[in-house]
């Protein structure tokens, strides 16, 4: 150690020790202690400078330069370690998987969500056969969601257990006869049939993809929030044959050529007759070669035309509604609907 005179050999040894201690330092307090030991009033640099005085005049400049170099080097090492400890403490605060802000962006431009991909596929295909796209609103009134769709007041879908109603104080009393009901989150996209028919005169051909809501308890096959795509074609002389042709087009678009489908009689308040469509395909993994229920459809009920002021003796039409999650799950062999909403990149990246 340097005391009164200067012993360059022990100065070297001292510096090596300081360097090692710096490497071991894990906290700012340890670095501060070293800083004092080197640069403080009793620190080694100051003592060495003092010691210069006892050297012969002609040796002072060269030894002084050596001390100065050492001083600069230690200053730099201490500052560097201090910065490293800053970043160590910062990453510790961020938890086990620290974010490294200095890394550049990923090359991947991202991909469309699997539900969006299905939606785009339907939009693109139906655009080719002259259907335009219509949009409704996610918050609706009972009239659009049920009454205009010929759904009686006591229908189970209107139950508080099945539909999300907004609080009573959001009820609007407006001059419009359509807006005097309770607000709700639409339970199907069939509301867009009504919205479109009120605005436009037949003939019309629309699809209406969008988000829908039901009070389902969330599990692998149920989600309170899901997506549907509605289809509606109204003109003079539309028949079940037209419906079948368009369903054939829709299912082939989604599932490829190798499928069969059948219409099974069913019931919806807003279509008469109503059908459930089942399909069968060789390419659906564990669900291959069996009938799978895929969508609901039917011929627009004359009561619906009456509600929107269409002449039900002149016009006829068909409507269908398909669940997009259902299609994506079948196509991709996904067995848990919750995966669609968790934004887990390990899931989403599989659909690029
Ligand atoms: N809206 C129906 C549902 O959500 C589906 C449907 C649409 C049925 C159009 C017939 C016609 O279940």
Coordinates of C-alpha atoms and ligand atoms in Angstrom, one line a residue:
X1 CA 0.0 0.0 0.0
X2 CA 1.2 3.5 -0.7
X3 CA 1.8 5.5 2.4
X4 CA 4.4 8.2 2.4
X5 CA 6.4 7.3 -0.5
X6 CA 5.4 5.7 -3.8
X7 CA 5.9 2.1 -4.3
X8 CA 4.7 1.4 -7.9
X9 CA 4.7 -2.3 -7.5
X10 CA 2.3 -2.2 -4.6
X11 CA 0.2 0.4 -6.4
X12 CA -0.2 -2.1 -9.3
X13 CA -1.3 -4.7 -6.8
X14 CA -3.7 -2.3 -5.2
X15 CA -5.2 -1.5 -8.6
X16 CA -5.7 -5.2 -9.5
X17 CA -7.5 -5.6 -6.2
X18 CA -9.8 -2.7 -6.9
X19 CA -10.6 -4.1 -10.3
X20 CA -11.5 -7.4 -8.8
X21 CA -13.6 -5.8 -6.1
X22 CA -15.4 -3.8 -8.8
X23 CA -16.3 -7.0 -10.6
X24 CA -17.7 -8.5 -7.4
X25 CA -19.6 -5.3 -6.5
X26 CA -23.4 -6.0 -6.7
X27 CA -24.7 -2.8 -5.2
X28 CA -24.0 0.9 -5.5
X29 CA -22.9 0.9 -1.8
X30 CA -20.0 -1.4 -2.6
X31 CA -18.9 0.8 -5.6
X32 CA -19.2 3.9 -3.4
X33 CA -16.9 2.3 -0.8
X34 CA -14.3 1.6 -3.5
X35 CA -14.6 5.2 -4.9
X36 CA -13.7 6.6 -1.4
X37 CA -10.9 4.1 -1.1
X38 CA -9.4 5.3 -4.4
X39 CA -10.4 9.0 -4.6
X40 CA -11.3 10.0 -1.1
X41 CA -9.2 12.3 1.2
X42 CA -7.3 9.4 2.4
X43 CA -7.6 7.6 -0.9
X44 CA -4.8 6.0 -2.7
X45 CA -4.6 8.6 -5.6
X46 CA -4.3 11.5 -3.3
X47 CA -1.7 9.8 -1.2
X48 CA 0.3 8.9 -4.3
X49 CA 0.1 12.5 -5.5
X50 CA 1.4 13.7 -2.1
X51 CA 4.2 11.1 -2.3
X52 CA 5.3 12.7 -5.5
X53 CA 6.8 15.5 -3.4
X54 CA 9.3 13.2 -1.8
X55 CA 10.6 12.0 -5.2
X56 CA 13.7 13.5 -6.9
X57 CA 12.6 16.3 -9.2
X58 CA 13.5 14.5 -12.4
X59 CA 11.4 11.5 -11.6
X60 CA 8.3 13.4 -10.7
X61 CA 6.9 14.0 -14.2
X62 CA 7.0 10.4 -15.3
X63 CA 5.6 9.0 -12.1
X64 CA 3.0 11.7 -12.1
X65 CA 1.9 10.6 -15.6
X66 CA 1.6 7.0 -14.4
X67 CA -0.5 8.1 -11.4
X68 CA -2.6 10.2 -13.7
X69 CA -3.2 7.3 -16.1
X70 CA -4.2 5.0 -13.2
X71 CA -6.6 7.7 -11.9
X72 CA -8.3 8.0 -15.3
X73 CA -8.5 4.2 -15.7
X74 CA -10.1 3.7 -12.3
X75 CA -12.5 6.6 -12.8
X76 CA -13.7 5.0 -16.0
X77 CA -14.0 1.5 -14.4
X78 CA -16.0 2.8 -11.5
X79 CA -18.4 4.7 -13.7
X80 CA -18.9 1.7 -16.0
X81 CA -19.6 -0.6 -13.1
X82 CA -22.0 1.9 -11.6
X83 CA -23.9 1.9 -14.9
X84 CA -24.0 -1.9 -15.1
X85 CA -25.5 -2.0 -11.6
X86 CA -28.1 0.5 -12.6
X87 CA -29.2 -1.8 -15.4
X88 CA -29.0 -4.9 -13.3
X89 CA -31.3 -3.3 -10.7
X90 CA -33.6 -2.2 -13.5
X91 CA -33.9 -5.7 -15.0
X92 CA -34.4 -7.2 -11.6
X93 CA -37.4 -4.9 -11.1
X94 CA -38.9 -6.1 -14.4
X95 CA -39.1 -9.7 -13.2
X96 CA -37.8 -13.0 -14.6
X97 CA -38.2 -12.1 -18.3
X98 CA -36.7 -8.6 -18.6
X99 CA -37.5 -6.5 -21.6
X100 CA -34.5 -5.5 -23.5
X101 CA -35.3 -2.1 -25.0
X102 CA -32.2 -1.9 -27.1
X103 CA -33.1 -4.9 -29.2
X104 CA -34.5 -4.0 -32.6
X105 CA -38.0 -4.8 -33.7
X106 CA -39.1 -8.2 -34.9
X107 CA -39.0 -8.9 -38.7
X108 CA -42.4 -10.5 -38.7
X109 CA -45.1 -8.1 -39.8
X110 CA -47.7 -9.9 -37.8
X111 CA -50.7 -12.0 -39.0
X112 CA -54.4 -11.7 -39.0
X113 CA -56.3 -13.2 -36.2
X114 CA -57.8 -16.6 -37.2
X115 CA -61.3 -15.2 -36.8
X116 CA -60.5 -12.3 -39.0
X117 CA -59.0 -14.7 -41.6
X118 CA -62.3 -16.6 -41.8
X119 CA -64.3 -13.3 -41.9
X120 CA -62.1 -12.0 -44.8
X121 CA -62.5 -15.3 -46.7
X122 CA -66.3 -15.0 -46.5
X123 CA -66.2 -11.3 -47.4
X124 CA -64.0 -11.9 -50.4
X125 CA -66.1 -14.8 -51.7
X126 CA -69.4 -13.2 -51.2
X127 CA -68.1 -10.0 -52.8
X128 CA -67.6 -12.1 -56.0
X129 CA -71.3 -13.1 -56.1
X130 CA -72.6 -9.6 -55.6
X131 CA -73.2 -9.4 -51.9
X132 CA -72.3 -6.2 -50.2
X133 CA -71.2 -5.9 -46.6
X134 CA -73.5 -4.4 -43.9
X135 CA -72.7 -3.5 -40.3
X136 CA -75.0 -3.0 -37.4
X137 CA -74.2 -2.0 -33.8
X138 CA -73.1 -4.2 -30.9
X139 CA -75.4 -2.4 -28.5
X140 CA -79.0 -2.8 -29.7
X141 CA -82.5 -2.4 -28.5
X142 CA -84.9 -5.2 -27.9
X143 CA -86.9 -4.2 -30.9
X144 CA -84.0 -4.8 -33.4
X145 CA -82.8 -7.9 -31.7
X146 CA -86.2 -9.6 -31.0
X147 CA -89.5 -7.9 -31.8
X148 CA -88.8 -7.0 -35.4
X149 CA -87.4 -10.5 -35.8
X150 CA -90.8 -11.9 -34.8
X151 CA -89.5 -13.2 -31.5
X152 CA -92.3 -13.2 -28.9
X153 CA -91.9 -11.5 -25.5
X154 CA -91.7 -14.9 -23.7
X155 CA -89.1 -16.4 -26.0
X156 CA -86.2 -18.0 -23.9
X157 CA -83.5 -16.0 -25.8
X158 CA -85.0 -12.8 -24.3
X159 CA -84.5 -14.1 -20.8
X160 CA -82.1 -12.2 -18.5
X161 CA -80.2 -15.4 -18.2
X162 CA -79.4 -15.5 -21.9
X163 CA -79.0 -12.0 -23.1
X164 CA -76.9 -9.1 -21.6
X165 CA -79.3 -6.3 -20.9
X166 CA -77.8 -2.9 -20.1
X167 CA -78.9 -1.3 -16.8
X168 CA -82.5 0.1 -16.7
X169 CA -81.4 3.7 -16.5
X170 CA -79.9 3.4 -20.0
X171 CA -83.4 2.9 -21.5
X172 CA -84.0 5.6 -24.1
X173 CA -87.4 7.1 -24.7
X174 CA -86.9 8.7 -28.1
X175 CA -89.4 9.8 -30.6
X176 CA -88.5 6.8 -32.7
X177 CA -90.7 3.8 -32.2
X178 CA -87.6 1.6 -32.5
X179 CA -85.8 3.2 -29.5
X180 CA -88.2 2.9 -26.7
X181 CA -86.9 -0.4 -25.5
X182 CA -84.2 -1.6 -23.2
X183 CA -80.7 -1.7 -24.5
X184 CA -78.8 -5.0 -24.8
X185 CA -75.7 -6.5 -26.4
X186 CA -76.9 -8.2 -29.6
X187 CA -77.2 -11.9 -29.2
X188 CA -77.0 -12.5 -32.9
X189 CA -76.1 -10.6 -36.1
X190 CA -79.7 -11.0 -37.4
X191 CA -80.3 -7.5 -36.1
X192 CA -78.4 -6.3 -39.2
X193 CA -81.2 -7.8 -41.4
X194 CA -83.6 -5.4 -39.8
X195 CA -81.3 -2.4 -39.9
X196 CA -80.5 -2.9 -43.6
X197 CA -84.1 -3.6 -44.7
X198 CA -85.3 -0.4 -42.9
X199 CA -82.7 1.6 -44.9
X200 CA -82.8 -0.1 -48.3
X201 CA -85.4 -1.3 -50.7
X202 CA -85.3 -4.8 -52.2
X203 CA -83.6 -6.5 -54.0
X204 CA -80.7 -6.7 -51.6
X205 CA -77.9 -9.1 -51.0
X206 CA -75.8 -8.5 -47.9
X207 CA -73.5 -10.3 -45.5
X208 CA -73.0 -8.9 -42.0
X209 CA -70.1 -10.2 -40.0
X210 CA -69.6 -9.0 -36.4
X211 CA -69.3 -9.6 -32.7
X212 CA -72.2 -11.1 -30.7
X213 CA -72.8 -11.7 -27.0
X214 CA -74.6 -14.3 -24.9
X215 CA -74.7 -14.9 -21.2
X216 CA -72.9 -18.3 -21.5
X217 CA -70.7 -19.5 -18.8
X218 CA -67.3 -19.5 -20.4
X219 CA -65.7 -23.0 -21.0
X220 CA -63.9 -24.8 -23.8
X221 CA -66.9 -24.6 -26.1
X222 CA -68.7 -21.5 -24.8
X223 CA -67.7 -17.8 -24.9
X224 CA -69.8 -14.9 -23.8
X225 CA -68.4 -13.0 -26.7
X226 CA -68.2 -14.5 -30.2
X227 CA -68.6 -13.7 -33.8
X228 CA -71.2 -14.5 -36.5
X229 CA -71.7 -13.7 -40.1
X230 CA -75.2 -13.1 -41.2
X231 CA -76.4 -13.5 -44.8
X232 CA -79.6 -12.0 -46.3
X233 CA -81.0 -12.1 -49.8
X234 CA -84.3 -10.5 -50.6
X235 CA -85.8 -10.2 -54.0
X236 CA -88.9 -11.4 -56.0
X237 CA -89.1 -15.1 -56.3
X238 CA -86.3 -16.2 -54.0
X239 CA -86.7 -19.9 -53.0
X240 CA -85.0 -22.6 -50.9
X241 CA -83.1 -23.6 -54.1
X242 CA -81.4 -20.2 -54.0
X243 CA -80.6 -20.7 -50.3
X244 CA -79.1 -24.2 -51.0
X245 CA -77.0 -22.8 -53.9
X246 CA -75.5 -20.1 -51.7
X247 CA -75.0 -22.4 -48.8
X248 CA -73.2 -24.8 -51.2
X249 CA -71.0 -21.8 -52.2
X250 CA -70.3 -20.8 -48.6
X251 CA -69.4 -24.2 -47.3
X252 CA -67.2 -25.0 -50.3
X253 CA -65.4 -21.6 -49.8
X254 CA -64.8 -22.4 -46.1
X255 CA -64.1 -26.1 -46.2
X256 CA -63.0 -27.0 -49.7
X257 CA -64.6 -29.2 -52.3
X258 CA -64.6 -32.4 -50.4
X259 CA -67.8 -31.9 -48.3
X260 CA -71.5 -32.9 -48.1
X261 CA -74.2 -31.0 -46.4
X262 CA -77.9 -31.4 -45.6
X263 CA -80.7 -29.2 -44.4
X264 CA -82.5 -30.4 -41.3
X265 CA -85.9 -28.9 -40.3
X266 CA -85.6 -26.6 -37.4
X267 CA -87.1 -23.5 -35.9
X268 CA -86.2 -19.8 -35.7
X269 CA -88.9 -17.2 -35.0
X270 CA -87.7 -15.1 -38.0
X271 CA -87.5 -17.7 -40.7
X272 CA -90.2 -20.1 -42.1
X273 CA -89.3 -22.7 -43.0
X274 CA -86.2 -22.9 -40.8
X275 CA -83.2 -25.3 -41.2
X276 CA -80.2 -26.4 -39.3
X277 CA -77.4 -27.2 -41.7
X278 CA -75.2 -30.2 -41.0
X279 CA -72.0 -30.9 -43.0
X280 CA -69.7 -33.8 -43.3
X281 CA -66.1 -33.8 -44.5
X282 CA -63.2 -36.3 -44.7
X283 CA -60.7 -33.6 -43.6
X284 CA -61.9 -32.6 -40.2
X285 CA -59.6 -34.7 -37.9
X286 CA -61.5 -36.4 -35.2
X287 CA -64.8 -35.0 -36.6
X288 CA -64.3 -36.5 -40.0
X289 CA -67.1 -38.5 -41.6
X290 CA -69.9 -37.5 -39.3
X291 CA -72.6 -34.9 -39.5
X292 CA -71.7 -31.7 -37.8
X293 CA -74.1 -28.9 -37.1
X294 CA -72.6 -25.8 -38.7
X295 CA -75.2 -23.0 -39.1
X296 CA -78.8 -21.9 -39.0
X297 CA -80.9 -20.6 -41.9
X298 CA -84.3 -20.3 -43.5
X299 CA -86.7 -18.3 -45.6
X300 CA -87.4 -14.9 -44.2
X301 CA -90.7 -15.0 -42.2
X302 CA -93.4 -12.7 -43.7
X303 CA -93.8 -11.1 -40.2
X304 CA -90.2 -9.8 -40.5
X305 CA -91.0 -8.2 -43.9
X306 CA -94.1 -6.7 -42.2
X307 CA -92.0 -5.2 -39.4
X308 CA -89.7 -3.4 -41.9
X309 CA -92.5 -2.4 -44.3
X310 CA -91.6 -4.7 -47.2
X311 CA -94.5 -6.2 -49.2
X312 CA -94.4 -9.9 -48.1
X313 CA -96.7 -10.9 -51.0
X314 CA -94.2 -9.6 -53.5
X315 CA -90.8 -10.4 -52.0
X316 CA -89.3 -13.4 -50.5
X317 CA -85.8 -14.1 -49.2
X318 CA -83.5 -16.3 -47.3
X319 CA -81.2 -15.6 -44.3
X320 CA -78.4 -17.6 -42.7
X321 CA -76.2 -17.1 -39.6
X322 CA -72.9 -18.9 -39.2
X323 CA -70.6 -18.8 -36.1
X324 CA -67.1 -17.9 -37.0
X325 CA -65.4 -19.4 -34.0
X326 CA -67.1 -22.7 -34.8
X327 CA -65.8 -22.6 -38.4
X328 CA -62.3 -21.7 -37.2
X329 CA -62.3 -24.5 -34.6
X330 CA -63.4 -27.1 -37.1
X331 CA -61.0 -26.0 -39.8
X332 CA -58.0 -25.7 -37.5
X333 CA -58.8 -28.5 -35.0
X334 CA -58.9 -26.1 -32.1
X335 CA -60.6 -27.6 -29.1
X336 CA -60.9 -24.6 -26.8
X337 CA -62.7 -21.4 -27.8
X338 CA -60.9 -19.4 -25.1
X339 CA -57.7 -19.6 -27.1
X340 CA -59.1 -17.0 -29.5
X341 CA -59.2 -14.2 -26.9
X342 CA -56.1 -14.8 -24.9
X343 CA -53.7 -13.1 -27.3
X344 CA -51.1 -15.8 -26.7
X345 CA -48.6 -15.4 -29.5
X346 CA -47.7 -19.1 -29.4
X347 CA -51.3 -19.8 -30.5
X348 CA -51.7 -16.9 -32.9
X349 CA -48.4 -17.5 -34.7
X350 CA -49.7 -20.8 -35.9
X351 CA -52.1 -19.0 -38.3
X352 CA -49.6 -17.0 -40.2
Ligands
LIG1 N1 -79.6 -15.8 -35.6 C1 -79.6 -17.3 -35.6 C2 -78.7 -17.7 -34.4 O1 -78.0 -16.9 -33.9 C3 -79.0 -17.9 -36.8 C4 -79.9 -17.6 -38.0 C5 -79.7 -16.5 -38.8 C6 -81.0 -18.5 -38.3 C7 -80.5 -16.3 -39.9 C8 -81.8 -18.3 -39.4 C9 -81.5 -17.2 -40.2 O2 -78.7 -18.8 -33.9

